[in-house]
Short mmCIF file of C-alpha atoms and ligand atoms in Angstrom, two decimals:
data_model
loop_
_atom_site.label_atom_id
_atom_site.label_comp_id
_atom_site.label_asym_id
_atom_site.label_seq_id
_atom_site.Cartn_x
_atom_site.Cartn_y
_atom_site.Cartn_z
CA UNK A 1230 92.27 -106.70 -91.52
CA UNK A 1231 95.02 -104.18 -92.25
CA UNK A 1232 98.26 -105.15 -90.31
CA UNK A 1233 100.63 -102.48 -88.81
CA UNK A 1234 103.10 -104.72 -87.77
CA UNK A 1235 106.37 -105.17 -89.45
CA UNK A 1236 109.33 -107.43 -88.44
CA UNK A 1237 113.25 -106.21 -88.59
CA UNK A 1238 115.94 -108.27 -87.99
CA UNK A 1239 113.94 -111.19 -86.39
CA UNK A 1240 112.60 -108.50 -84.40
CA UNK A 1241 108.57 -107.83 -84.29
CA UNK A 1242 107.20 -104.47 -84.24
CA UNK A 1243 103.74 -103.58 -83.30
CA UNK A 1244 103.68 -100.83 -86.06
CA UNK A 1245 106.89 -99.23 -88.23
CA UNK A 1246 106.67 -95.85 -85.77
CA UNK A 1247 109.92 -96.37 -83.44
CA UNK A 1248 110.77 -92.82 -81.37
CA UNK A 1249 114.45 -91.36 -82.83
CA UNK A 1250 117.37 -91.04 -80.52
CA UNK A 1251 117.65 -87.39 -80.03
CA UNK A 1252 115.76 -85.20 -77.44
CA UNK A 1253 112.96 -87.33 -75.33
CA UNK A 1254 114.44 -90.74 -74.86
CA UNK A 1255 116.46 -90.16 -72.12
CA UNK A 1256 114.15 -92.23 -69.28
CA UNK A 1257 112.46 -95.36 -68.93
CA UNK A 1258 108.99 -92.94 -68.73
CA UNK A 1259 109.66 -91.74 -72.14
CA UNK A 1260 110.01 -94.98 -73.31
CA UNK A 1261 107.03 -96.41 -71.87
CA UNK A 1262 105.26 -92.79 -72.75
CA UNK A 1263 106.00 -93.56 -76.24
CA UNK A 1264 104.79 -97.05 -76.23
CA UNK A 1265 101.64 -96.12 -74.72
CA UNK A 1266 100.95 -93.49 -77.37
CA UNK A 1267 101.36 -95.38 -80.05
CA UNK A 1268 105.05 -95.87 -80.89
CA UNK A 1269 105.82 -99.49 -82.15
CA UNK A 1270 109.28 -99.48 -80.58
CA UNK A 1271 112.38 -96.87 -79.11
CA UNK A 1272 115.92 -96.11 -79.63
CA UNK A 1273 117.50 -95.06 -76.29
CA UNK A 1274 119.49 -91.53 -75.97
CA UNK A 1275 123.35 -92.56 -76.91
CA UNK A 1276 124.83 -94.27 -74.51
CA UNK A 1277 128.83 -93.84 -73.64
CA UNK A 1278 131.48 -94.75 -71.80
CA UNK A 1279 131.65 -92.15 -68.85
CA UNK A 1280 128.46 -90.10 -67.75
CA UNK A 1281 128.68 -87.01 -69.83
CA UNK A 1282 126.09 -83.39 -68.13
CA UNK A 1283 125.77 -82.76 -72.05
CA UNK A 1284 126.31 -78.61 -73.13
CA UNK A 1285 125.32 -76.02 -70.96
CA UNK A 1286 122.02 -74.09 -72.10
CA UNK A 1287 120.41 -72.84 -74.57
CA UNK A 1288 120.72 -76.14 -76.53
CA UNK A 1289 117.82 -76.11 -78.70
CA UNK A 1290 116.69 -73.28 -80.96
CA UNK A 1291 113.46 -73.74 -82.57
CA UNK A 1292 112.96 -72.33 -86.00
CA UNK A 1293 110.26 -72.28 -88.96
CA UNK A 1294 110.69 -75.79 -89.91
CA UNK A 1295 112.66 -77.59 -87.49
CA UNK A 1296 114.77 -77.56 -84.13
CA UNK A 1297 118.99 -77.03 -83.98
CA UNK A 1298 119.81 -78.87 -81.03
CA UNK A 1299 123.41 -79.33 -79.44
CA UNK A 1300 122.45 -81.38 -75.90
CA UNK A 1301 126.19 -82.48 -76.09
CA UNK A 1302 125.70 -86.46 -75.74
CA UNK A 1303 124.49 -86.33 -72.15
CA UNK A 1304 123.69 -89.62 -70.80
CA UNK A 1305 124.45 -91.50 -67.03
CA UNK A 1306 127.01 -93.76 -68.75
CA UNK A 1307 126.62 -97.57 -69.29
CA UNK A 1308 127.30 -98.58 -65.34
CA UNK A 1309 124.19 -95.47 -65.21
CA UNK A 1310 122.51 -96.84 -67.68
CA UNK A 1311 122.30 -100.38 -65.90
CA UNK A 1312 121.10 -98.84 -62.77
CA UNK A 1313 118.69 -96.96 -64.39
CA UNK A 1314 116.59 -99.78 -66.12
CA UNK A 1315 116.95 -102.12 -63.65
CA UNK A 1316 113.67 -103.54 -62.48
CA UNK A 1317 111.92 -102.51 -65.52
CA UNK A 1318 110.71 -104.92 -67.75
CA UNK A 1319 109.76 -103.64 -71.65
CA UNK A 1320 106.97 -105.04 -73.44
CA UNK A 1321 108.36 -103.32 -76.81
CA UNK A 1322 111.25 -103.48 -78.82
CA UNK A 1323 114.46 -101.41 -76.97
CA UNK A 1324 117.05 -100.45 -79.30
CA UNK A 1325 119.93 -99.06 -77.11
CA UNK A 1326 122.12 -96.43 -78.93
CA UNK A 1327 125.61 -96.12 -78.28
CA UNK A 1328 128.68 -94.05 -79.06
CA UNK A 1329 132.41 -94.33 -78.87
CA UNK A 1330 135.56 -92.81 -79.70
CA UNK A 1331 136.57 -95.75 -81.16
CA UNK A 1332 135.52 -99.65 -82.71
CA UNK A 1333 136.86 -100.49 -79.06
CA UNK A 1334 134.85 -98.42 -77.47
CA UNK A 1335 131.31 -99.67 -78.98
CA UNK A 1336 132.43 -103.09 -78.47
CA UNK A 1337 132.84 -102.63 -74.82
CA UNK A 1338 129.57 -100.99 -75.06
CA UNK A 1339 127.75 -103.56 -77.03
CA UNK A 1340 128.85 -106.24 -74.56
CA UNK A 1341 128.28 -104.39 -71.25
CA UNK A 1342 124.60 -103.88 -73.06
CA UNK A 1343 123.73 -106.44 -74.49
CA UNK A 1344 121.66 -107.97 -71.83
CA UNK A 1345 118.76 -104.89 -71.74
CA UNK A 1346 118.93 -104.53 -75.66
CA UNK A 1347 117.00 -106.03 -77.66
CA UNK A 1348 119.09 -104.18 -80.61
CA UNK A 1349 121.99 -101.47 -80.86
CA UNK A 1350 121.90 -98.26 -82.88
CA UNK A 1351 125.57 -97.00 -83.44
CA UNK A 1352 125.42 -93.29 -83.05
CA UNK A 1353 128.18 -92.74 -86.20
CA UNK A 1354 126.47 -89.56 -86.98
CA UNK A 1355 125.95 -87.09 -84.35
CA UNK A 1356 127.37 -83.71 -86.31
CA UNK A 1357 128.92 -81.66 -82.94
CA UNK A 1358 130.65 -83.95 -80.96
CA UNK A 1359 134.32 -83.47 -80.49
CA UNK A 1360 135.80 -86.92 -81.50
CA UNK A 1361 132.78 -88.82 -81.50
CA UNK A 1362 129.77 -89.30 -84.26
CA UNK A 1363 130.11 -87.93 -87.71
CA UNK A 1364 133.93 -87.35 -87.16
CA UNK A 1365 133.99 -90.98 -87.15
CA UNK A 1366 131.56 -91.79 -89.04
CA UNK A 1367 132.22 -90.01 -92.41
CA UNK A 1368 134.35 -92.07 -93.92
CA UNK A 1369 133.67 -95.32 -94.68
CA UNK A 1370 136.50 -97.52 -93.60
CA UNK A 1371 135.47 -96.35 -89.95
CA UNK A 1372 132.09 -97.08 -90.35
CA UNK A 1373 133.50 -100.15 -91.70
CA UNK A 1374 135.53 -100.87 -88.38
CA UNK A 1375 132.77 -99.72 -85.73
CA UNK A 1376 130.35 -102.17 -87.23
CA UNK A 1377 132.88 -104.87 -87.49
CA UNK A 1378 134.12 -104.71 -83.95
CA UNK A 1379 130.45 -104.40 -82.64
CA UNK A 1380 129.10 -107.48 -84.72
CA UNK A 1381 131.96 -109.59 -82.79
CA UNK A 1382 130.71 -107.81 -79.64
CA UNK A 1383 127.29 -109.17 -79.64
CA UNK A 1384 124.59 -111.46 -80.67
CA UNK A 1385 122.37 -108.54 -80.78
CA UNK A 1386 121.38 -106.90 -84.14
CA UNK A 1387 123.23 -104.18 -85.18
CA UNK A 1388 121.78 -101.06 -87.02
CA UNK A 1389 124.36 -98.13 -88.10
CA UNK A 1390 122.73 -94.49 -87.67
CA UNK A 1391 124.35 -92.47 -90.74
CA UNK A 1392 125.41 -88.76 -91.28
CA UNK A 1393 124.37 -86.97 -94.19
CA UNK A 1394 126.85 -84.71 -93.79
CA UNK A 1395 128.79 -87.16 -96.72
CA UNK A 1396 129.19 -86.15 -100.47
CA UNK A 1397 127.19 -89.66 -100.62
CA UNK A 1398 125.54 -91.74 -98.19
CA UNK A 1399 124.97 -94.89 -99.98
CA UNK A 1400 128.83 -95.62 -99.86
CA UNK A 1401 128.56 -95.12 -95.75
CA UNK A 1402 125.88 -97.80 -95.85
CA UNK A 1403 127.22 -100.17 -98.02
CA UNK A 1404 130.49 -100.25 -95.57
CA UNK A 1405 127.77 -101.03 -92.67
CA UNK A 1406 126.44 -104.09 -94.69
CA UNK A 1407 129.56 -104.97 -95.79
CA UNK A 1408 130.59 -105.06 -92.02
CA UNK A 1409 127.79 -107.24 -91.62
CA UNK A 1410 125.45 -104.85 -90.25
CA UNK A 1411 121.49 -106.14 -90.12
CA UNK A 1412 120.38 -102.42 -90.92
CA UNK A 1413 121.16 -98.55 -91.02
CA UNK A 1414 118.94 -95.77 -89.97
CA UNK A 1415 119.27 -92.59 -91.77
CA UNK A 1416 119.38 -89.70 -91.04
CA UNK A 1417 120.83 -87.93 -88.70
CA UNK A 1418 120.72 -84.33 -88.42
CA UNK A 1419 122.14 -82.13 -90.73
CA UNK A 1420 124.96 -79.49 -89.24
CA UNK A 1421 123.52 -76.27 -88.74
CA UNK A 1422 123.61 -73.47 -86.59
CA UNK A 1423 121.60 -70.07 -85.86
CA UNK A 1424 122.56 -66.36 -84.76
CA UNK A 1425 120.82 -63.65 -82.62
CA UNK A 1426 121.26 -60.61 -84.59
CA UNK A 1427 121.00 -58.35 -81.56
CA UNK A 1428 123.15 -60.58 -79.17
CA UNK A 1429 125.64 -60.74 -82.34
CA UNK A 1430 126.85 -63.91 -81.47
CA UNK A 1431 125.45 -67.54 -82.08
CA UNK A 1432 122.41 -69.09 -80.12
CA UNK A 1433 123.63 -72.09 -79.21
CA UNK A 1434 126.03 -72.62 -76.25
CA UNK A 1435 128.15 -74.82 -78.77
CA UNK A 1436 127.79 -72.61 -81.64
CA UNK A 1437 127.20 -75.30 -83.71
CA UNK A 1438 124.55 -77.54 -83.92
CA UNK A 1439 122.27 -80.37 -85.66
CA UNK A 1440 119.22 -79.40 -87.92
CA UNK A 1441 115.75 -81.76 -87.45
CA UNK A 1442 112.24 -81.40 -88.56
CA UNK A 1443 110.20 -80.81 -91.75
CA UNK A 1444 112.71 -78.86 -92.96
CA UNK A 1445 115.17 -81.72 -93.90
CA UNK A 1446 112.42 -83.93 -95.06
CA UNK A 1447 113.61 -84.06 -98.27
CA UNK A 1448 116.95 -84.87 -97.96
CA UNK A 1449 115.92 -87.31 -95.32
CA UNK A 1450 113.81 -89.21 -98.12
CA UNK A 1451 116.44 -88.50 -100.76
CA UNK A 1452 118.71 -90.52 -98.64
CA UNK A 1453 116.47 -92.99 -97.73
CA UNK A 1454 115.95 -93.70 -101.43
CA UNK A 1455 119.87 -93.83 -102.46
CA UNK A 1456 120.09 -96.21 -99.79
CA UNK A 1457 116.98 -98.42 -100.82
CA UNK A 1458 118.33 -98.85 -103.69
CA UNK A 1459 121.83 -99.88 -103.17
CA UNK A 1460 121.42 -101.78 -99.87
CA UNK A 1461 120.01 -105.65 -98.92
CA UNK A 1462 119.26 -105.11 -95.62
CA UNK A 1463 116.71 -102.86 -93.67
CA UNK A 1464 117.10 -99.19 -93.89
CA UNK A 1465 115.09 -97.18 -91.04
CA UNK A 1466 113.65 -93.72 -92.31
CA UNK A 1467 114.51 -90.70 -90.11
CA UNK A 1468 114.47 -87.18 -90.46
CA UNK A 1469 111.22 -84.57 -90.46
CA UNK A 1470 108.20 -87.44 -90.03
CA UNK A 1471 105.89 -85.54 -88.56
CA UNK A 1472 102.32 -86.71 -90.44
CA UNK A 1473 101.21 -89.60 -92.07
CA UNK A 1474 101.71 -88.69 -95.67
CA UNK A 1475 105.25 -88.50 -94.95
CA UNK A 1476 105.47 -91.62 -93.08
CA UNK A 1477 104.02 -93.29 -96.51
CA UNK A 1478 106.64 -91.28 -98.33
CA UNK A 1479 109.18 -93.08 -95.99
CA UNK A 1480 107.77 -96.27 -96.68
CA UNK A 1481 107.27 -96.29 -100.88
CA UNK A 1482 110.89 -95.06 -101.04
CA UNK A 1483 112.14 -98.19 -99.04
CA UNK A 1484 112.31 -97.37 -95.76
CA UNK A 1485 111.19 -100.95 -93.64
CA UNK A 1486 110.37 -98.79 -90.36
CA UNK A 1487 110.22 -95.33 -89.25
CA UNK A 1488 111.71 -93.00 -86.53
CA UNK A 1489 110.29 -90.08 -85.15
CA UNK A 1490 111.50 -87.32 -82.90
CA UNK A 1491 111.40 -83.83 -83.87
CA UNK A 1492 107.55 -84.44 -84.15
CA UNK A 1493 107.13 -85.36 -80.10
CA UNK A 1494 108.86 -82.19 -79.44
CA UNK A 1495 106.99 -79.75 -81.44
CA UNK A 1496 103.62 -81.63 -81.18
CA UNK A 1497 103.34 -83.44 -78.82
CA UNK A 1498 103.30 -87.58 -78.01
CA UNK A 1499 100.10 -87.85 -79.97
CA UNK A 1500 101.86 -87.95 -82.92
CA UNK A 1501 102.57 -91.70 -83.05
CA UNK A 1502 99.01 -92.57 -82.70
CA UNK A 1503 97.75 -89.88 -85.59
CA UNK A 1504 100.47 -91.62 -87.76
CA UNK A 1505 99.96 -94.50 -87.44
CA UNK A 1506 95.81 -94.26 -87.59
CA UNK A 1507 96.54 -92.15 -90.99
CA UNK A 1508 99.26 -95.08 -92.50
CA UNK A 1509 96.26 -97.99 -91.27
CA UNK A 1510 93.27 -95.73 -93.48
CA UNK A 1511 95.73 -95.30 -96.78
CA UNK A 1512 96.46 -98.41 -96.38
CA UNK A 1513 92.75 -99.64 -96.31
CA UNK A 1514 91.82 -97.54 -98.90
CA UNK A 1515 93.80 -97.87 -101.46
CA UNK A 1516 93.36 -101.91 -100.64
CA UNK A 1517 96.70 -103.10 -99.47
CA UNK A 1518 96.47 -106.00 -96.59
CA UNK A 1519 99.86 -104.47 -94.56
CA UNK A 1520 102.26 -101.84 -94.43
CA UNK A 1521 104.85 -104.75 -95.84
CA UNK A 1522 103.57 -104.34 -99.28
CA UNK A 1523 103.76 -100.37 -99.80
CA UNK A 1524 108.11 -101.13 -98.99
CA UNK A 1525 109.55 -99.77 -101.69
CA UNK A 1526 106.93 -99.79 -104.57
CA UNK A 1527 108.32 -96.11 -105.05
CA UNK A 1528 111.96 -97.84 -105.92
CA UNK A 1529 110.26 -99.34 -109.20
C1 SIN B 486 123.18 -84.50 -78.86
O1 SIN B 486 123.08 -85.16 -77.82
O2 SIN B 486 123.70 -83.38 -78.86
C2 SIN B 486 122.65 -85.01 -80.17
C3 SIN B 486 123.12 -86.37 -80.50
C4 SIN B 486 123.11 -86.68 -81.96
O3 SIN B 486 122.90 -85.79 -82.80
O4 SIN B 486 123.35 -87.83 -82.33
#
Protein backbone atom coordinates (compact mmCIF):
# COMPACT_ATOMS: atom_id res chain seq x y z
CA UNK A 1 0.00 0.00 0.00
CA UNK A 2 1.38 3.40 -0.99
CA UNK A 3 0.33 6.08 1.65
CA UNK A 4 -0.55 9.72 0.64
CA UNK A 5 -0.92 10.92 3.89
CA UNK A 6 1.54 13.10 5.61
CA UNK A 7 1.34 14.71 9.11
CA UNK A 8 2.46 18.59 9.89
CA UNK A 9 2.59 19.97 13.02
CA UNK A 10 0.56 17.20 14.84
CA UNK A 11 -1.73 17.82 12.13
CA UNK A 12 -2.87 14.76 9.65
CA UNK A 13 -3.30 15.26 6.09
CA UNK A 14 -5.08 12.99 3.79
CA UNK A 15 -2.46 13.69 1.00
CA UNK A 16 0.43 16.72 0.84
CA UNK A 17 -2.04 18.71 -1.88
CA UNK A 18 -3.46 21.71 0.41
CA UNK A 19 -5.28 24.61 -2.01
CA UNK A 20 -2.96 28.12 -1.73
CA UNK A 21 -4.46 31.24 -0.32
CA UNK A 22 -4.90 33.37 -3.30
CA UNK A 23 -7.90 33.41 -5.76
CA UNK A 24 -10.63 30.46 -4.94
CA UNK A 25 -10.67 30.14 -1.21
CA UNK A 26 -12.83 32.71 -0.40
CA UNK A 27 -16.13 30.36 0.69
CA UNK A 28 -16.87 27.47 2.66
CA UNK A 29 -17.97 25.77 -1.07
CA UNK A 30 -14.51 26.20 -2.24
CA UNK A 31 -13.25 24.65 0.59
CA UNK A 32 -15.38 21.74 0.62
CA UNK A 33 -15.02 21.84 -3.49
CA UNK A 34 -11.45 21.33 -2.93
CA UNK A 35 -11.73 18.59 -0.46
CA UNK A 36 -13.99 16.71 -2.56
CA UNK A 37 -11.63 16.86 -5.53
CA UNK A 38 -8.91 15.69 -4.04
CA UNK A 39 -7.16 18.39 -1.98
CA UNK A 40 -5.71 16.99 1.37
CA UNK A 41 -6.35 20.26 3.20
CA UNK A 42 -7.02 24.47 2.59
CA UNK A 43 -5.63 27.73 3.53
CA UNK A 44 -8.48 30.29 3.80
CA UNK A 45 -8.32 33.77 1.71
CA UNK A 46 -6.43 36.32 4.31
CA UNK A 47 -8.35 37.25 6.82
CA UNK A 48 -8.19 41.03 8.45
CA UNK A 49 -9.29 43.21 10.73
CA UNK A 50 -12.13 45.27 8.94
CA UNK A 51 -14.02 43.82 5.80
CA UNK A 52 -11.99 45.07 2.94
CA UNK A 53 -14.32 45.03 -1.23
CA UNK A 54 -10.61 44.22 -2.45
CA UNK A 55 -9.48 46.48 -5.95
CA UNK A 56 -11.85 47.39 -8.38
CA UNK A 57 -11.60 45.30 -11.77
CA UNK A 58 -9.63 44.02 -13.95
CA UNK A 59 -7.63 42.24 -11.19
CA UNK A 60 -6.26 39.34 -12.87
CA UNK A 61 -4.38 39.29 -16.17
CA UNK A 62 -3.64 35.99 -17.51
CA UNK A 63 -0.46 35.52 -19.44
CA UNK A 64 1.72 32.62 -21.15
CA UNK A 65 2.78 31.06 -18.00
CA UNK A 66 0.95 32.36 -15.19
CA UNK A 67 -1.76 34.88 -13.78
CA UNK A 68 -0.85 38.74 -12.22
CA UNK A 69 -3.47 39.16 -9.84
CA UNK A 70 -4.09 42.33 -7.53
CA UNK A 71 -7.75 41.27 -5.72
CA UNK A 72 -6.60 43.85 -3.02
CA UNK A 73 -7.02 41.55 0.25
CA UNK A 74 -10.80 41.37 0.05
CA UNK A 75 -12.28 39.37 2.72
CA UNK A 76 -15.72 39.90 5.22
CA UNK A 77 -13.38 40.59 8.17
CA UNK A 78 -12.92 38.27 11.23
CA UNK A 79 -16.56 39.20 12.95
CA UNK A 80 -17.50 38.13 8.80
CA UNK A 81 -15.52 35.51 8.87
CA UNK A 82 -17.26 33.98 12.09
CA UNK A 83 -20.61 34.39 10.60
CA UNK A 84 -19.67 32.93 7.60
CA UNK A 85 -18.50 29.40 8.83
CA UNK A 86 -20.78 29.09 11.37
CA UNK A 87 -22.72 25.87 11.22
CA UNK A 88 -20.23 24.24 9.08
CA UNK A 89 -18.35 21.56 10.32
CA UNK A 90 -14.83 20.55 8.24
CA UNK A 91 -13.79 17.12 7.90
CA UNK A 92 -10.19 18.41 6.62
CA UNK A 93 -7.52 20.34 7.86
CA UNK A 94 -8.52 24.46 7.81
CA UNK A 95 -5.62 26.62 7.88
CA UNK A 96 -7.03 30.21 8.33
CA UNK A 97 -4.75 32.95 6.83
CA UNK A 98 -4.49 36.19 8.29
CA UNK A 99 -2.98 39.63 7.85
CA UNK A 100 -2.22 42.68 9.87
CA UNK A 101 -0.64 45.91 9.92
CA UNK A 102 1.06 45.00 12.77
CA UNK A 103 2.34 41.88 15.46
CA UNK A 104 -0.85 43.37 17.31
CA UNK A 105 -2.92 43.04 14.77
CA UNK A 106 -2.34 39.11 13.99
CA UNK A 107 -2.51 38.49 17.56
CA UNK A 108 -5.95 39.84 17.85
CA UNK A 109 -6.56 37.83 14.84
CA UNK A 110 -5.08 34.61 15.96
CA UNK A 111 -7.17 34.76 19.14
CA UNK A 112 -10.53 35.90 17.70
CA UNK A 113 -9.72 32.66 15.27
CA UNK A 114 -8.53 30.36 16.90
CA UNK A 115 -11.61 28.43 17.61
CA UNK A 116 -12.46 27.51 13.57
CA UNK A 117 -8.63 26.99 12.82
CA UNK A 118 -7.17 24.20 12.94
CA UNK A 119 -3.80 26.23 11.93
CA UNK A 120 -2.86 29.96 10.91
CA UNK A 121 -0.96 31.02 7.80
CA UNK A 122 0.50 34.62 8.36
CA UNK A 123 0.05 36.39 5.11
CA UNK A 124 3.78 38.31 5.51
CA UNK A 125 4.07 38.26 1.84
CA UNK A 126 1.38 39.60 -0.21
CA UNK A 127 3.59 42.04 -2.75
CA UNK A 128 0.70 45.08 -3.36
CA UNK A 129 -0.75 45.84 -0.28
CA UNK A 130 -0.28 49.28 1.10
CA UNK A 131 1.11 48.61 4.66
CA UNK A 132 0.36 45.13 4.89
CA UNK A 133 2.28 41.77 3.53
CA UNK A 134 5.69 41.98 2.04
CA UNK A 135 6.11 45.61 3.41
CA UNK A 136 6.15 43.88 6.60
CA UNK A 137 7.38 41.02 5.91
CA UNK A 138 10.79 41.73 4.22
CA UNK A 139 12.81 42.19 6.83
CA UNK A 140 13.40 39.86 9.23
CA UNK A 141 13.10 41.40 12.63
CA UNK A 142 9.30 41.88 11.61
CA UNK A 143 8.84 38.59 10.59
CA UNK A 144 10.53 37.99 13.76
CA UNK A 145 7.83 40.06 15.78
CA UNK A 146 4.56 38.86 13.83
CA UNK A 147 5.43 35.30 14.62
CA UNK A 148 6.34 36.06 18.13
CA UNK A 149 3.23 37.94 19.05
CA UNK A 150 1.03 35.28 17.22
CA UNK A 151 2.74 32.17 18.99
CA UNK A 152 1.61 33.97 22.44
CA UNK A 153 -1.76 34.47 20.71
CA UNK A 154 -2.62 30.91 20.28
CA UNK A 155 -2.28 27.29 20.86
CA UNK A 156 -2.77 26.82 17.26
CA UNK A 157 0.22 26.07 14.91
CA UNK A 158 1.66 28.74 13.28
CA UNK A 159 3.05 28.65 9.64
CA UNK A 160 4.72 32.04 8.15
CA UNK A 161 3.85 32.54 4.27
CA UNK A 162 7.21 34.24 2.87
CA UNK A 163 7.97 36.84 0.06
CA UNK A 164 10.50 36.21 -2.37
CA UNK A 165 10.71 39.49 -3.12
CA UNK A 166 14.06 39.30 -0.45
CA UNK A 167 17.78 39.32 -1.65
CA UNK A 168 17.45 35.88 0.45
CA UNK A 169 14.70 33.99 1.80
CA UNK A 170 16.33 31.58 4.04
CA UNK A 171 17.20 34.51 6.53
CA UNK A 172 13.15 35.41 6.50
CA UNK A 173 12.60 31.82 7.56
CA UNK A 174 15.06 31.31 9.97
CA UNK A 175 13.51 34.56 11.91
CA UNK A 176 10.03 32.51 11.69
CA UNK A 177 11.68 29.45 13.45
CA UNK A 178 13.54 31.41 15.55
CA UNK A 179 10.15 33.05 16.62
CA UNK A 180 9.08 29.70 17.24
CA UNK A 181 7.14 29.20 14.24
CA UNK A 182 6.03 25.24 13.51
CA UNK A 183 6.48 25.96 9.64
CA UNK A 184 6.74 28.50 6.62
CA UNK A 185 5.13 28.21 3.29
CA UNK A 186 6.92 29.67 0.44
CA UNK A 187 6.21 31.33 -1.94
CA UNK A 188 4.29 33.93 -2.48
CA UNK A 189 3.97 35.66 -5.63
CA UNK A 190 6.54 37.45 -7.19
CA UNK A 191 5.77 41.44 -7.96
CA UNK A 192 4.90 41.91 -11.38
CA UNK A 193 2.81 43.83 -13.48
CA UNK A 194 1.57 43.96 -17.30
CA UNK A 195 0.71 46.82 -19.93
CA UNK A 196 -1.83 47.14 -22.84
CA UNK A 197 0.15 48.59 -25.53
CA UNK A 198 -2.87 50.12 -27.23
CA UNK A 199 -4.62 51.36 -23.95
CA UNK A 200 -0.92 52.70 -23.05
CA UNK A 201 -1.42 52.36 -19.60
CA UNK A 202 -1.15 49.26 -17.18
CA UNK A 203 -3.80 46.36 -17.01
CA UNK A 204 -4.34 46.11 -13.70
CA UNK A 205 -6.59 48.51 -11.71
CA UNK A 206 -3.59 48.68 -9.13
CA UNK A 207 -0.93 48.84 -11.60
CA UNK A 208 0.95 46.58 -9.81
CA UNK A 209 0.50 43.19 -9.14
CA UNK A 210 1.65 39.51 -7.99
CA UNK A 211 3.05 36.92 -10.57
CA UNK A 212 1.75 32.93 -10.10
CA UNK A 213 1.93 29.91 -12.21
CA UNK A 214 4.49 27.80 -14.11
CA UNK A 215 6.27 30.61 -14.78
CA UNK A 216 7.83 31.07 -11.25
CA UNK A 217 8.28 27.42 -10.78
CA UNK A 218 11.69 27.67 -10.54
CA UNK A 219 12.25 30.16 -8.20
CA UNK A 220 9.46 28.67 -6.22
CA UNK A 221 11.66 25.35 -5.93
CA UNK A 222 14.87 27.34 -5.65
CA UNK A 223 13.41 28.73 -2.54
CA UNK A 224 11.98 25.82 -1.33
CA UNK A 225 15.44 24.24 -1.45
CA UNK A 226 17.42 27.26 0.38
CA UNK A 227 14.92 26.85 2.91
CA UNK A 228 15.16 22.92 3.23
CA UNK A 229 18.28 23.23 3.86
CA UNK A 230 18.67 25.80 6.48
CA UNK A 231 15.40 25.22 8.38
CA UNK A 232 14.16 22.34 11.22
CA UNK A 233 10.77 22.68 10.83
CA UNK A 234 8.22 22.06 7.93
CA UNK A 235 8.49 24.14 4.88
CA UNK A 236 5.20 24.04 2.56
CA UNK A 237 6.03 24.25 -1.31
CA UNK A 238 4.09 26.93 -3.24
CA UNK A 239 4.39 28.55 -6.37
CA UNK A 240 3.53 27.08 -10.18
CA UNK A 241 2.39 23.22 -9.05
CA UNK A 242 0.37 22.51 -11.60
CA UNK A 243 1.29 18.52 -12.52
CA UNK A 244 2.62 15.82 -10.75
CA UNK A 245 6.22 15.91 -11.78
CA UNK A 246 6.41 19.15 -10.18
CA UNK A 247 4.69 18.21 -7.10
CA UNK A 248 7.66 15.43 -6.79
CA UNK A 249 10.06 18.23 -7.55
CA UNK A 250 8.46 19.99 -4.46
CA UNK A 251 8.80 17.09 -2.44
CA UNK A 252 12.74 15.76 -3.22
CA UNK A 253 13.80 19.38 -2.61
CA UNK A 254 12.21 19.34 0.98
CA UNK A 255 9.07 20.59 0.78
CA UNK A 256 6.78 18.34 3.66
CA UNK A 257 3.37 19.41 1.82
CA UNK A 258 2.22 21.22 -1.12
CA UNK A 259 -0.06 24.21 -2.08
CA UNK A 260 -1.78 24.74 -5.12
CA UNK A 261 -3.68 27.60 -6.65
CA UNK A 262 -2.80 29.02 -9.86
CA UNK A 263 -3.49 25.41 -11.19
CA UNK A 264 -7.51 25.47 -10.05
CA UNK A 265 -7.75 28.63 -11.91
CA UNK A 266 -6.30 27.82 -15.18
CA UNK A 267 -7.39 24.11 -15.11
CA UNK A 268 -9.73 23.49 -13.34
CA UNK A 269 -10.48 21.60 -9.65
CA UNK A 270 -9.38 18.34 -11.18
CA UNK A 271 -6.09 19.15 -10.66
CA UNK A 272 -5.74 17.88 -7.07
CA UNK A 273 -6.97 14.52 -7.95
CA UNK A 274 -4.52 14.16 -11.27
CA UNK A 275 -1.72 15.13 -8.76
CA UNK A 276 -2.12 13.36 -6.45
CA UNK A 277 -3.03 9.94 -8.64
CA UNK A 278 0.42 10.86 -10.58
CA UNK A 279 2.60 11.39 -6.94
CA UNK A 280 0.68 7.69 -5.67
CA UNK A 281 2.04 5.80 -9.34
CA UNK A 282 5.85 7.38 -8.99
CA UNK A 283 5.68 6.56 -5.89
CA UNK A 284 4.68 2.84 -6.56
CA UNK A 285 6.93 2.53 -9.17
CA UNK A 286 9.91 3.48 -8.28
CA UNK A 287 9.05 1.31 -4.86
CA UNK A 288 8.78 3.79 -2.09
CA UNK A 289 5.96 2.80 0.71
CA UNK A 290 4.84 6.85 1.25
CA UNK A 291 5.29 10.19 0.11
CA UNK A 292 7.34 10.65 3.68
CA UNK A 293 10.34 9.02 2.26
CA UNK A 294 10.85 11.03 -1.18
CA UNK A 295 11.17 14.50 1.65
CA UNK A 296 14.14 15.79 0.79
CA UNK A 297 16.26 12.96 -0.82
CA UNK A 298 17.04 15.83 -3.43
CA UNK A 299 18.81 17.87 -0.32
CA UNK A 300 21.58 14.99 -0.25
C1 LIG B 1 -4.66 39.72 -3.06
O1 LIG B 1 -5.69 39.53 -2.39
O2 LIG B 1 -4.55 40.71 -3.78
C2 LIG B 1 -3.52 38.74 -3.03
C3 LIG B 1 -3.07 38.40 -1.67
C4 LIG B 1 -1.66 37.92 -1.60
O3 LIG B 1 -0.91 38.00 -2.58
O4 LIG B 1 -1.23 37.48 -0.53
Amino acid sequence: MTSLEVELFGIKFENPLILASGINDKTPEQWIRAHEEGAGGVVTKSIGIEPRKGYDNPTIVELPYGLINAMGLPNPGWKGFLEMVEGYTFDFPLIVSIFGGTPGEFAFLAEKLSDVADAFELNLSCPHAKGYGMEIGQKPENVYDVVKAVKDATDRPVIAKLTPNTDDIAKLGLAAERAGADGVSAINTLKAMAIDVYARKPILSNKIGGYSGPGVKPIALRAVYDLAKALDIPVIGIGGITTWQDAVEFLLAGASALQVGTAVSLRGWKVFGEISEGIERYLRKEGFSGVKEIIGLALE
